[in-house]
Every structure is written in structure tokens, then in C-alpha cells.
Coordinates of C-alpha atoms and ligand atoms in Angstrom, one line a residue:
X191 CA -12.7 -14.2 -19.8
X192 CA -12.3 -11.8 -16.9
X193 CA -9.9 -11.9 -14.3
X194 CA -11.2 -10.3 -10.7
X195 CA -8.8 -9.7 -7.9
X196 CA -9.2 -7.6 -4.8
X197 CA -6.6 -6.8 -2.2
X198 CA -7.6 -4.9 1.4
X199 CA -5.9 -1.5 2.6
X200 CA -4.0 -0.7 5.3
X201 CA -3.2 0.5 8.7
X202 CA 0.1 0.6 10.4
X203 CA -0.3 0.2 14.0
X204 CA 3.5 0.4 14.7
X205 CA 6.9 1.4 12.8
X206 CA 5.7 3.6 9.3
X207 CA 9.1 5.4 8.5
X208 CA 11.6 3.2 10.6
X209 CA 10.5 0.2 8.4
X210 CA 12.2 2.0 5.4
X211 CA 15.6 2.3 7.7
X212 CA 15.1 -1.5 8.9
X213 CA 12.9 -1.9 12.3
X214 CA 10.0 -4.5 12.7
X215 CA 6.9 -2.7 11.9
X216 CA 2.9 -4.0 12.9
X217 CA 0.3 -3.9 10.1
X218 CA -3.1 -4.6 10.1
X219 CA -4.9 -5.1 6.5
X220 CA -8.4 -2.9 6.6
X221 CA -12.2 -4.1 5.5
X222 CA -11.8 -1.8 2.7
X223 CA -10.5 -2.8 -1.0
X224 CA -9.6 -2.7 -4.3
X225 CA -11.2 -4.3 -6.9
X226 CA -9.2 -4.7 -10.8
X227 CA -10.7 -6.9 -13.6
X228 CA -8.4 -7.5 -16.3
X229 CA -10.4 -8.8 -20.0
X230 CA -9.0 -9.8 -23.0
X231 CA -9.0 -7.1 -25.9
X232 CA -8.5 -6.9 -29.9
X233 CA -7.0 -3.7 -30.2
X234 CA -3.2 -3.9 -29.2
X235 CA -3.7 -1.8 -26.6
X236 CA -3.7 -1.6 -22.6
X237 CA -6.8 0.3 -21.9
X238 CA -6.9 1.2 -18.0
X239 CA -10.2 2.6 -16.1
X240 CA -10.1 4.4 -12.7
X241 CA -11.8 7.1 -11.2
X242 CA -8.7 8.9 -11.8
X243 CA -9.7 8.8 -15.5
X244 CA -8.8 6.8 -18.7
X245 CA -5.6 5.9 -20.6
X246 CA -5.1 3.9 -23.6
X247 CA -1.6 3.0 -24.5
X248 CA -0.6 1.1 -27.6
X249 CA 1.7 -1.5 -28.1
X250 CA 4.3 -1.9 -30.4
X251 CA 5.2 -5.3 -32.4
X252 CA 9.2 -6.2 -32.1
X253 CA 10.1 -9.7 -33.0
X254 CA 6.8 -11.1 -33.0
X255 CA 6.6 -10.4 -29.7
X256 CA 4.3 -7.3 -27.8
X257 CA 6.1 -4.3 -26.4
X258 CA 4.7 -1.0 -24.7
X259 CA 5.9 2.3 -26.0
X260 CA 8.3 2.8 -23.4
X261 CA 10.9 5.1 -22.9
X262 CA 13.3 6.9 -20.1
X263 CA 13.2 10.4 -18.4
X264 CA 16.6 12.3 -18.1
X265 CA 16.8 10.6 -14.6
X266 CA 17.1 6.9 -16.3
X267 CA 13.8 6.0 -14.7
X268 CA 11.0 3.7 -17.1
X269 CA 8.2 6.1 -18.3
X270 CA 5.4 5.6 -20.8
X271 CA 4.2 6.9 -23.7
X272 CA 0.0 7.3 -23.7
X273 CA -1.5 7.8 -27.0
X274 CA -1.2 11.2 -27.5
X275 CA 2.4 11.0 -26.4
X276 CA 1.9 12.2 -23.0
X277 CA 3.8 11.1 -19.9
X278 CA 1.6 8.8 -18.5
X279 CA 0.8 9.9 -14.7
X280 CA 2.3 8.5 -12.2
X281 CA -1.0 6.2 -10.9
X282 CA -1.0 4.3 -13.8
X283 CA 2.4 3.3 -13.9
X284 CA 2.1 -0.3 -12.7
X285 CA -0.8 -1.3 -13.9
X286 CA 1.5 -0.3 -17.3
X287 CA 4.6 -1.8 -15.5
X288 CA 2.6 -5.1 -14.6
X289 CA 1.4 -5.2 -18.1
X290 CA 4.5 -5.3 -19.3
X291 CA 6.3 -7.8 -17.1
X292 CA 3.4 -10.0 -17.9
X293 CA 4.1 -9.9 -21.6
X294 CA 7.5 -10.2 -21.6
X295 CA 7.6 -13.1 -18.8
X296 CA 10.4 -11.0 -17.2
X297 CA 9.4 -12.9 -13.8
X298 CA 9.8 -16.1 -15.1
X299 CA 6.4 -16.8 -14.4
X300 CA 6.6 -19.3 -17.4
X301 CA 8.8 -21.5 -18.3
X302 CA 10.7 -19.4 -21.1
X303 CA 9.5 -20.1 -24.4
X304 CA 5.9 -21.8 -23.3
X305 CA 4.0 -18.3 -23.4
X306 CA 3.7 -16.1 -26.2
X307 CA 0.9 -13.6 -25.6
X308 CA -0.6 -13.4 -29.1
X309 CA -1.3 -16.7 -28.6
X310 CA -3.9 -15.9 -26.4
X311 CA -5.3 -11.8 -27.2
X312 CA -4.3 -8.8 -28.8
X313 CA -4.5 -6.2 -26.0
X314 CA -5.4 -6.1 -22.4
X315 CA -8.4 -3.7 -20.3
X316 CA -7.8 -3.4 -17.2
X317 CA -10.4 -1.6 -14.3
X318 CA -9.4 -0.1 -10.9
X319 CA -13.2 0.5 -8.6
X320 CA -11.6 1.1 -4.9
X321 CA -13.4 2.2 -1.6
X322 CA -10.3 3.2 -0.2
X323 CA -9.4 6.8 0.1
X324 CA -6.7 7.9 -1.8
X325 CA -3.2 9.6 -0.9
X326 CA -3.9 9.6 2.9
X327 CA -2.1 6.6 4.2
X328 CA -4.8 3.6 4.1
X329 CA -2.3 1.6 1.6
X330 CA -4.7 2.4 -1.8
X331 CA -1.7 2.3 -4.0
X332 CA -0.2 -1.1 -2.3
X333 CA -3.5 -2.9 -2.4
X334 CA -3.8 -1.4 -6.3
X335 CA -0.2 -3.3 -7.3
X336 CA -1.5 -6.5 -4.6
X337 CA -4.6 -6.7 -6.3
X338 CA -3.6 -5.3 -10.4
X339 CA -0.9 -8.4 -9.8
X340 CA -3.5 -11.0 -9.0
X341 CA -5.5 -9.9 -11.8
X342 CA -3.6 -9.0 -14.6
X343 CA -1.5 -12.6 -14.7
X344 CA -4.6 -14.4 -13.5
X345 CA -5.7 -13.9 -16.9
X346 CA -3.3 -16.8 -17.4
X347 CA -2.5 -18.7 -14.4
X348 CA -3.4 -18.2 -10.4
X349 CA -0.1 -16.5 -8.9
X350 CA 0.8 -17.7 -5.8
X351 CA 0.9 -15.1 -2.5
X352 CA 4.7 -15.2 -2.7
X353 CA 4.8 -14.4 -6.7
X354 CA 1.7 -11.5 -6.0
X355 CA 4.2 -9.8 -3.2
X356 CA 7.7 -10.2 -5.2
X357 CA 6.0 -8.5 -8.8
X358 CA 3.3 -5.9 -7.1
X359 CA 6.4 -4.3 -4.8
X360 CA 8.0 -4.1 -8.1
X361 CA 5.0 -2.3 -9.5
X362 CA 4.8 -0.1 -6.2
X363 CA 8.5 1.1 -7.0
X364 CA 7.1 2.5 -10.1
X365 CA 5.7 4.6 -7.8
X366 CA 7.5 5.2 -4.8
X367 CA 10.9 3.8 -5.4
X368 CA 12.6 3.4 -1.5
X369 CA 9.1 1.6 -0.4
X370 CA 9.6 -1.1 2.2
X371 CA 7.5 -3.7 1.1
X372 CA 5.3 -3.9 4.2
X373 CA 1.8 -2.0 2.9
X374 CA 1.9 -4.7 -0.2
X375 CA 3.2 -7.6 2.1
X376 CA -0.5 -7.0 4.3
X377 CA -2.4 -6.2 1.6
X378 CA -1.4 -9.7 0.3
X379 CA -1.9 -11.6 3.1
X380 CA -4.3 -10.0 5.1
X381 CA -4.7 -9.9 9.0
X382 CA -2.4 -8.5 11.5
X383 CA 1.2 -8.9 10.8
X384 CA 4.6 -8.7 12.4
X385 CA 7.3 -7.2 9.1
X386 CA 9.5 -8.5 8.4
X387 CA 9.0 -11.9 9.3
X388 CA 5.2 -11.5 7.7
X389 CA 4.3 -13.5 11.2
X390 CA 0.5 -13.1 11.8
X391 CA -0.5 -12.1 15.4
X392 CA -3.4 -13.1 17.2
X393 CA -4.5 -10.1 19.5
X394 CA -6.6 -11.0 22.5
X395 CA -8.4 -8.2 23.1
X396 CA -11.0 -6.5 20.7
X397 CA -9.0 -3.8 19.2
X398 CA -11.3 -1.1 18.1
X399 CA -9.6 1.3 15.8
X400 CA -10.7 4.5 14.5
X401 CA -9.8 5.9 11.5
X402 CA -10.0 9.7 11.4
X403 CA -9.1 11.5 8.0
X404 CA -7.2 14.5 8.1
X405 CA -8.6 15.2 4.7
X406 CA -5.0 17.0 4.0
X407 CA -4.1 14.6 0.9
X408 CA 0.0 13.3 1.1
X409 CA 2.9 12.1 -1.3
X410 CA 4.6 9.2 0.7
X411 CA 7.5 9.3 -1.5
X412 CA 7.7 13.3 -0.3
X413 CA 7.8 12.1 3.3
X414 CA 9.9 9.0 3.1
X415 CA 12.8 11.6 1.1
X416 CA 12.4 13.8 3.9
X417 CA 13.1 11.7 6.7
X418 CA 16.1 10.4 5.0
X419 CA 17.2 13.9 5.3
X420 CA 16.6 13.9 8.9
X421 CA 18.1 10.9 9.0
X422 CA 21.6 12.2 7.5
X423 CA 21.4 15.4 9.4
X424 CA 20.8 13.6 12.9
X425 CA 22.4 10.1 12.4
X426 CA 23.3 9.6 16.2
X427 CA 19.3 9.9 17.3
X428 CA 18.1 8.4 14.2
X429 CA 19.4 5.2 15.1
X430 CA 18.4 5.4 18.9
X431 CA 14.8 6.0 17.8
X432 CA 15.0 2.8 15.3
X433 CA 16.5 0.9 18.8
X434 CA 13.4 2.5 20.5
X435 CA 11.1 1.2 17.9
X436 CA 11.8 -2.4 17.8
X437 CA 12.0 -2.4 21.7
X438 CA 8.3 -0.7 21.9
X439 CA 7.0 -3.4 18.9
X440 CA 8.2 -5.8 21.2
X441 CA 6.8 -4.5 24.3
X442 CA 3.1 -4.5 22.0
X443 CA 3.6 -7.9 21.2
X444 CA 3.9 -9.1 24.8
X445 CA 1.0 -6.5 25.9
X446 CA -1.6 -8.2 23.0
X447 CA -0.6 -11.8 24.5
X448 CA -1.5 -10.6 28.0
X449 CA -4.7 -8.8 26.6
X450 CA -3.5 -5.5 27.9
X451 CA -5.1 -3.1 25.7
X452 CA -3.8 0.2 28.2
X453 CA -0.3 -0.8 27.5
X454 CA -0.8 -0.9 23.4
X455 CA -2.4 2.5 23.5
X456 CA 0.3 3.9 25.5
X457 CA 2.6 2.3 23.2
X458 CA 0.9 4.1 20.2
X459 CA 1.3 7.3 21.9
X460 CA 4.9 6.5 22.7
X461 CA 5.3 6.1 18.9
X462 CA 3.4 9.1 17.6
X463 CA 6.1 11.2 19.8
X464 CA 8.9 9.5 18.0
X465 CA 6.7 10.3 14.5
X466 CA 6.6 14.1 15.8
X467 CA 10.5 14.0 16.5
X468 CA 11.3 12.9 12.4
X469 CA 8.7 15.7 11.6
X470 CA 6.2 13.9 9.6
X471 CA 3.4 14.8 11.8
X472 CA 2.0 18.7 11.4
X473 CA -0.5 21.0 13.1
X474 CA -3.5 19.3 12.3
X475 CA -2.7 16.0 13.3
X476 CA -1.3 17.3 16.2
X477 CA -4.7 18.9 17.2
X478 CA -6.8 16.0 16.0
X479 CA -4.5 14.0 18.7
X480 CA -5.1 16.2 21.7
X481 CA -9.0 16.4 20.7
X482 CA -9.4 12.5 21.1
X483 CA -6.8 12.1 23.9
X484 CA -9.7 12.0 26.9
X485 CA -11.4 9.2 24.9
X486 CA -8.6 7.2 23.5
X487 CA -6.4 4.4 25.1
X488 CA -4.1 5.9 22.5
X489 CA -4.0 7.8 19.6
X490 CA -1.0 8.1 16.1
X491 CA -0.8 8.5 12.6
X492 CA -1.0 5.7 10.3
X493 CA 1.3 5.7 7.3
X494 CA 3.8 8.4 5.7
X495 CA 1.9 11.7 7.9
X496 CA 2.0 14.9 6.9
X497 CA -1.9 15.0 6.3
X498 CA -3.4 11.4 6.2
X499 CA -5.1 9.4 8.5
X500 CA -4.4 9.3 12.7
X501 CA -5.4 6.0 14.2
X502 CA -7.1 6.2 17.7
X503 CA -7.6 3.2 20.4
X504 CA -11.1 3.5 21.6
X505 CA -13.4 2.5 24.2
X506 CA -16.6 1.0 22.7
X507 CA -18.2 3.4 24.9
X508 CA -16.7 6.8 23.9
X509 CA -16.6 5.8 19.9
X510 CA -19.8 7.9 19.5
X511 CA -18.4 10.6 21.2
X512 CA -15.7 11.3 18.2
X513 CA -17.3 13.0 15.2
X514 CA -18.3 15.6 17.6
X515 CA -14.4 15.8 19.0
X516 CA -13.1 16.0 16.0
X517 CA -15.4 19.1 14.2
X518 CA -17.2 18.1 10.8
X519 CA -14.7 19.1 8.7
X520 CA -13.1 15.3 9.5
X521 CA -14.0 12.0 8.5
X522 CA -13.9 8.5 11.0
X523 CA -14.7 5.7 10.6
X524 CA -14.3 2.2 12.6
X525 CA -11.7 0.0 11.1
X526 CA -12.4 -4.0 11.1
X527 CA -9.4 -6.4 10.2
X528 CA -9.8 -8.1 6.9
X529 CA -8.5 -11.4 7.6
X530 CA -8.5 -12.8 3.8
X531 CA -5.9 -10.9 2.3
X532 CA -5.8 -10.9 -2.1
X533 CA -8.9 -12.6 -3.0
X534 CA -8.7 -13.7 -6.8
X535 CA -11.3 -16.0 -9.0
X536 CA -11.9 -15.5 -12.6
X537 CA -15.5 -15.8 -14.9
X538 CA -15.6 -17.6 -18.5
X539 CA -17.6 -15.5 -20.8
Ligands
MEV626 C1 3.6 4.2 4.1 O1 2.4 3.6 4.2 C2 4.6 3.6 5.1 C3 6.0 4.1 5.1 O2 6.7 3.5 6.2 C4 6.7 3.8 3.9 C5 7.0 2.3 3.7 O3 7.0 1.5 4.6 O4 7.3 2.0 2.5 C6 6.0 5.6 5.4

């Protein structure tokens, strides 16, 4: 049997950094996803595929019962041991993490005692194909865990969206431990949402978003750590921006229910200077910014910055006009909402 889930990226419109310290943030899942399919195997292993290469990790027998060479780093945190005894890299740690949780029913997924995994196979192969770009802010590790999660236990029973959030942000923290939640919570459920209260907006007007690479390749988890540091250094201001934050996502809200697309861009400008104040935007963006500013209703970065992706508000009739703003060294691309969120369905072979 094979288990197929896919999950959408990312944009955030609103709110990337502040949702870590606590303010609303606006999301928008992307028409761009992740696939994993997830097959029984015989070989007491958990084989993973991705472009990023392949790992084959073997598993243990203890009391009957499956367990994943797994060990701890002098910092107490979970790592794994791959076949030749190597750390395994960081990117495959939760499709190892989910593996392992699914195994070991540490979610209570079943009722204990009803699922013993040898019952059903000896090892488990798992395969990542994604069309999301990786490490520059379009949620391609979130919509990994959304999607890994709907696959790997749909091997043995649907998940719900609640149980797919709750186990793939545990996944994510294998990753990036201080995450918010709110790239997996749209990659889950798809559309535009309001975090936390995973509210879906309706927006009135047509938004059309361009994506514009930076092609300068980021660690989130190095950019969440360092506004923390900001944070403790300049604790006053850090808390008036988080008050300006929620007050600006509620001003967006009201502008989308009067179909005021001016006011939103402005409002994503508004929040790119607050992004440029916590230091997570750099030259580059900075330039890509001004380049589009005479053809944009508005123009920020989307996700953790330093490198990544901006996000621009533009006028069907200038969208054209970008590739040849922004030099060829850049990629753009329009962005259409996914509306459908983890999408999971399974094939008897
Ligand atoms: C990363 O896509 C968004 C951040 O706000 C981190 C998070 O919310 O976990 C930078």
C-alpha cells in the first residue's frame, strides 16, 4: 500500500518574527507543494528519498517492539544514528522523528496496546518530491512535517487536521526548536488565515502577490535566535513594535472587508520597516524593495529574511514589468492561494 500526502507552502503576509514573541500573524498557504509517499518495507529500516539525497537507518528490536538507533548530543537534544553511524542531517530529522512517534504510538493515536507495528511491516520508505524552493522562506520544511505527518500514519489510519498540526509542529521542532506553529498551522489547513485563532479570511479584492527570490539561501532558526537577542538588548521597543503589529493586522483585516487593496499595501510596507528595525532584512532585500516600489501597492519579506523571498502587492498591469526591475539574477513568480490545505488519499497495491 502507499500512502500519498501533500501539503502547500507558504507566505506570510503579516507578523513573521513577532508571532514567535506572541502577535497575531496573516498567512496565506501557496499553489506550490510537497508531495511524501510512505510504502511498507521488509528490511527493518526507514529508507528516506529527497533531492537532498538518501538515508537508510535501521532499527533496533527492544521488547518486541521497533526502536530507531537514537541517541543524544552533548546538548540533550534527540539525534540519530544513519547506517554508517553518521549524524543524520538536520532535514531528515522528522521524517525520522515522525517515524518514530508513529511506532511507538507516543501520540496516543491508538488506543494503547491495539497497534503493534510488526503486525503490519518490517520497515518503512518514505519519499519527499517538492516544488517549493528550499531555505528561502516559502514554508518547505513546514509543508515537509504537514504533509510527512499525513503520510507516514496514513499508512494506518486518516489523521485528522487537528492530530496532522499537533505531531508535524512536533516534527518541525526537530528542526527549528522556538517555531511558532503558524507556517505548519497554513500548510495544514490551507487558505488565508488569521494565527492564532487559525480564522480563515475571505479577502475581497484579488490579491496578486509576487514572489521574488533573493536567491540568498537562510537558516530560520539563525534569524529567529537573533531577534531574541534584539529582543533582550531592546526590551522597551520590542514590545511597542509587537503593540504595533497586532494594531496594523487589525487595520489589514478591516482594509480586506472594505476591499481596500492601497491600504493593505501600505500596511505591508509599514511592516517591512518594523522587519528592517529587528534587523532581519539586509542589503539585497532592501534594494529589491526600492526596485519594485513604483509598481507595487506594497512591497516585504515573507518569512525569517536575511536572504529569502520579498512579497510585492501588484497591479495586474505592471506584473510584467518586474523581471526587468529586478535584474536576471532574481527569480518571481505570481503566487495563487491554495485553498485545500493537506490533501491525503492512499492506493492498494
Ligand atoms: C518563518 O517562516 C516565520 C517566523 O516567524 C518563525 C515562526 O513563526 O516560527 C520567522
Amino acid at each position: 500500500m502507499k500512502s500519498i500526502a501533500s501539503a502547500p507552502g507558504k507566505i506570510i503576509l503579516f507578523g513573521e518574527h513577532f508571532v514567535v514573541h506572541g502577535t497575531k500573524a496573516i498567512l496565506a498557504a501557496i499553489n506550490k507543494r510537497v508531495t511524501v509517499t510512505t510504502t511498507f518495507t521488509d528490511n527493518k529500516t526507514i529508507k528516506i528519498n529527497s533531492e537532498l539525497g538518501t538515508i537508510e537507518i535501521p532499527m533496533t528490536i527492544k521488547d518486541g517492539e521497533p526502536k530507531m538507533n537514537e541517541d543524544k548530543d552533548e546538548n540533550g537534544n534527540v539525534i540519530f544514528k544513519g547506517s554508517s553511524h553518521e549524524e543524520v542531517k538536520s532535514e531528515f530529522r522528522p521524517f525520522v522523528f515522525l517515524a518514530n512517534r508513529l511506532m511507538t504510538n507516543s501520540d496516543n493515536v491508538w488506543h494503547p496496546g491495539n497497534f503493534h507495528f510488526f503486525d503490519h511491516c518490517l520497515g518503512l520508505e518514505i519519499t519527499i518530491d517538492s516544488d517549493i524552493p528550499i531555505g528561502v522562506g516559502l514554508g518547505s520544511s513546514s509543508a515537509c512535517c504537514v504533509a510527512a505527518t499525513a503520510s507516514i500514519f496514513g499508512l494506518f489510519k486518516e489523521l485528522s487536521s487537528e492530530e496532522i498540526l499537533k505531531i508535524s509542529i512536533g516534527a518541525e521542532k526537530t528542526i527549528f526548536p522556538d517555531t511558532s506553529g503558524a507556517d505548519c498551522t497554513v500548510c495544514t489547513y490551507g487558505g488565508m488565515i488569521e494565527h492564532p485563532n487559525i480564522e480563515k479570511i475571505d479577502s475581497a479584492f484579488d490579491l496578486n502577490l509576487l514572489i521574488a527570490n533573493s536567491m540568498i539561501p537562510h537558516s530560520t532558526k539563525n534569524s529567529v535566535e537573533k531577534v531574541s537577542k534584539f529582543k533582550e538588548n531592546n526590551e522597551e521597543r520590542f514590545s511597542q513594535l509587537c503593540d504595533l503589529e497586532n494594531g496594523l493586522i487589525d487595520e489589514v483585516i478591516t482594509a480586506m472587508k472594505n476591499n481596500d487593496a492601497t491600504t493593505f499595501g501600505l500596511k505591508m510596507s509599514e511592516n517591512q520597516k518594523y522587519l528592517e528595525e529587528i534587523q532581519v532584512s539586509n542589503e539585497t532585500i532592501n534594494g529589491m524593495i526600492s526596485s519594485l516600489k513604483e509598481i507595487s501597492l506594497g512591497t516585504k519579506i515573507t518569512g525569517a529574511g536575511d536572504g529569502g523571498c520579498v512579497i510585492a502587492l501588484v497591479k495586474d498591469e505592471n506584473v510584467n514589468k518586474v523581471p526587468a526591475l529586478l535584474g536576471k539574477d532574481k527569480e518571481c513568480f505570481s503566487a495563487k492561494i491554495d485553498t485545500k490545505g493537506v490533501v491525503w488519499s492512499k492506493i492498494e497495491e
